[in-house]
PDB file of C-alpha atoms in Angstrom:
ATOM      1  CA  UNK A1450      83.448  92.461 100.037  1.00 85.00           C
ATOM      2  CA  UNK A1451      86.976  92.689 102.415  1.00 95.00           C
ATOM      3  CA  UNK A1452      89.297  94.747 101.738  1.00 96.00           C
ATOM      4  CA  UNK A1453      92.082  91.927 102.057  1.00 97.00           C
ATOM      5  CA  UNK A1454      90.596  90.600  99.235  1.00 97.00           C
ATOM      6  CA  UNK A1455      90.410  93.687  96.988  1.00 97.00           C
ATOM      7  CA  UNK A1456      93.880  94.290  97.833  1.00 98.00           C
ATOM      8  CA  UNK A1457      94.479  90.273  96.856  1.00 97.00           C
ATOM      9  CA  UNK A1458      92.624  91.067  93.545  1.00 97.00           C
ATOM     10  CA  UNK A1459      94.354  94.041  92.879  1.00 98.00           C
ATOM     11  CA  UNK A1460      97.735  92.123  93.119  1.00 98.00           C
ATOM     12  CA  UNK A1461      96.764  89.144  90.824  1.00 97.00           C
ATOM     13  CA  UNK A1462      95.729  90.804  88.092  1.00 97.00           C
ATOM     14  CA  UNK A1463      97.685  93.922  87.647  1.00 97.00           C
ATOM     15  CA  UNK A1464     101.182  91.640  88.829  1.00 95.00           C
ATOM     16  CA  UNK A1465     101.579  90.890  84.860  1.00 94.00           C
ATOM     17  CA  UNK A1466     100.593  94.210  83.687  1.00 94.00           C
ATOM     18  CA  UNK A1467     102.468  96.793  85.663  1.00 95.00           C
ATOM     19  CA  UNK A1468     105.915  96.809  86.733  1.00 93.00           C
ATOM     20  CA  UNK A1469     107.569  96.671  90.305  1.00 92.00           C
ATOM     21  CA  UNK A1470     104.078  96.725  92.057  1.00 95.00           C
ATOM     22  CA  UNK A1471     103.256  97.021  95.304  1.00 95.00           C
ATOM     23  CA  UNK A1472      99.556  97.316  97.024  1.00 97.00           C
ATOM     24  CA  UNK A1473      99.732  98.417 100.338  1.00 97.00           C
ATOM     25  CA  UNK A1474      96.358  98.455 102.670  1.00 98.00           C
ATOM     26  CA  UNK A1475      95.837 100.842 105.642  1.00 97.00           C
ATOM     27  CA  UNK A1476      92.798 100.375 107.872  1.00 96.00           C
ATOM     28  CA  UNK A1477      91.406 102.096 110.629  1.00 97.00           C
ATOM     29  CA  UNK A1478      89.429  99.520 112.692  1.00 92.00           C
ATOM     30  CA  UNK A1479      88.068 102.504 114.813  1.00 96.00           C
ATOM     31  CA  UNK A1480      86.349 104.618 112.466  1.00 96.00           C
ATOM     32  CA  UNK A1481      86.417 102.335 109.442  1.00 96.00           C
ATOM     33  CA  UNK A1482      88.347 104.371 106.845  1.00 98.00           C
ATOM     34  CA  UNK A1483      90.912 102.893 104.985  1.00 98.00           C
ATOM     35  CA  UNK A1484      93.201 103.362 102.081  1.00 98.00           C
ATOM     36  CA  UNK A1485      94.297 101.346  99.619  1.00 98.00           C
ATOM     37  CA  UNK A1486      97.883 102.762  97.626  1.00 98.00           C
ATOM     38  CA  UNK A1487      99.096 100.688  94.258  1.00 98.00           C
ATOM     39  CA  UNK A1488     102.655 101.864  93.196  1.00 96.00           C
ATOM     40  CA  UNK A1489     104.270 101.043  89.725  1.00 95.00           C
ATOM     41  CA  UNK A1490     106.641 101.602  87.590  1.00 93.00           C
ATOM     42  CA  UNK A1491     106.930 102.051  84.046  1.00 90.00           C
ATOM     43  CA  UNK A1492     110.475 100.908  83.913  1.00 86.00           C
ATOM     44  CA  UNK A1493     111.447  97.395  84.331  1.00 85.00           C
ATOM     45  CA  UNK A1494     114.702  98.574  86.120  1.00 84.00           C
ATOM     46  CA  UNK A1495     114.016  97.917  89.937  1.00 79.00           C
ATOM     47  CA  UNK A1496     114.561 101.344  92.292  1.00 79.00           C
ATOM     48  CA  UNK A1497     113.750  99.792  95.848  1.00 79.00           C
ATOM     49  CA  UNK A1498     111.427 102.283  97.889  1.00 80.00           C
ATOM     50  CA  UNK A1499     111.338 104.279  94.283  1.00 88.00           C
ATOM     51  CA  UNK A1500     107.623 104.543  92.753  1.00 93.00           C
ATOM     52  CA  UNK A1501     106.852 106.535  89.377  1.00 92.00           C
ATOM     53  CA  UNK A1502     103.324 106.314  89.588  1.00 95.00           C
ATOM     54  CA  UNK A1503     100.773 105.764  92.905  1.00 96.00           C
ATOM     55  CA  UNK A1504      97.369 105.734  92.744  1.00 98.00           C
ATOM     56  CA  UNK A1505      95.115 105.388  96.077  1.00 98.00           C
ATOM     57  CA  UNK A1506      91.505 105.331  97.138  1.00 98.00           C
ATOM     58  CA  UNK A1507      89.807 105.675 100.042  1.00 98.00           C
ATOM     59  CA  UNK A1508      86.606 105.727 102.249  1.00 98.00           C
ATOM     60  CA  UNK A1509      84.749 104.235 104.909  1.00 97.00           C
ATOM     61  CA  UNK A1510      84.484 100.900 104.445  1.00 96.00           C
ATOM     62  CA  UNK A1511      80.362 101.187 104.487  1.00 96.00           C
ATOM     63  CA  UNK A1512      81.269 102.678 101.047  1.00 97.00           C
ATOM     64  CA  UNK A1513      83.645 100.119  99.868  1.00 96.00           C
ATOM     65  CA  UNK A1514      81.056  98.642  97.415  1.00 96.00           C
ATOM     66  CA  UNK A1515      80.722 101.896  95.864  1.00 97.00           C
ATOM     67  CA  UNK A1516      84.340 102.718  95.755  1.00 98.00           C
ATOM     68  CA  UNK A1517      85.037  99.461  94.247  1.00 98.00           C
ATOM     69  CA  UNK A1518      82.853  99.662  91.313  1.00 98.00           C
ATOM     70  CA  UNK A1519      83.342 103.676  90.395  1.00 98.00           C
ATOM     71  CA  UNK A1520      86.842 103.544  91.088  1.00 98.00           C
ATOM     72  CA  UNK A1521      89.123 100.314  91.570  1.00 98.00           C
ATOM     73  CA  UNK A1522      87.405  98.775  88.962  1.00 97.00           C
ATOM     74  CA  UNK A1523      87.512 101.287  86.584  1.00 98.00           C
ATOM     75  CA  UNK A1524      91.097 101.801  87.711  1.00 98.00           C
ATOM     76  CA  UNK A1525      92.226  98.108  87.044  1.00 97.00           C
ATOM     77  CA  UNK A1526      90.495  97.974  83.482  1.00 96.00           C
ATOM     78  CA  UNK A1527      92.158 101.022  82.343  1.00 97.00           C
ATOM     79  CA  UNK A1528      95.922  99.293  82.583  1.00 94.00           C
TER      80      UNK A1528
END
């Protein structure tokens, strides 16, 4: 599994559920870590660079299996 594509799945399916999102992806291609950040809102008013609510995870991405199921997934089915 890439992380472009997490990030891509993140974006399609939470677009309809949360409000102003944004999914940023930061990778180290030198030690492998990375981060993945997901910023909403709960308000449908629009504060550019404004976020109520972040939520990121991160690892190495010889973990990124396990940190998908125990905690994106998780994540995503709780909104």
């Amino acid at each position: 599994m890439k992380l472009e594509e997490i990030k891509k799945q993140i974006e399609e399916i939470l677009k309809s559920k949360l409000n102003h999102l944004k999914v940023s992806l930061d990778d180290n291609l030198e030690t492998g870590d990375f981060v993945i950040s997901v910023w909403w809102n709960d308000s449908e008013i629009e504060l550019p660079g404004n976020y109520e609510h972040n939520e990121s995870f991160m690892g190495n991405k010889k973990d990124i299996l396990n940190i998908y199921n125990n905690e994106i997934l998780p994540f995503i089915k709780s909104k």
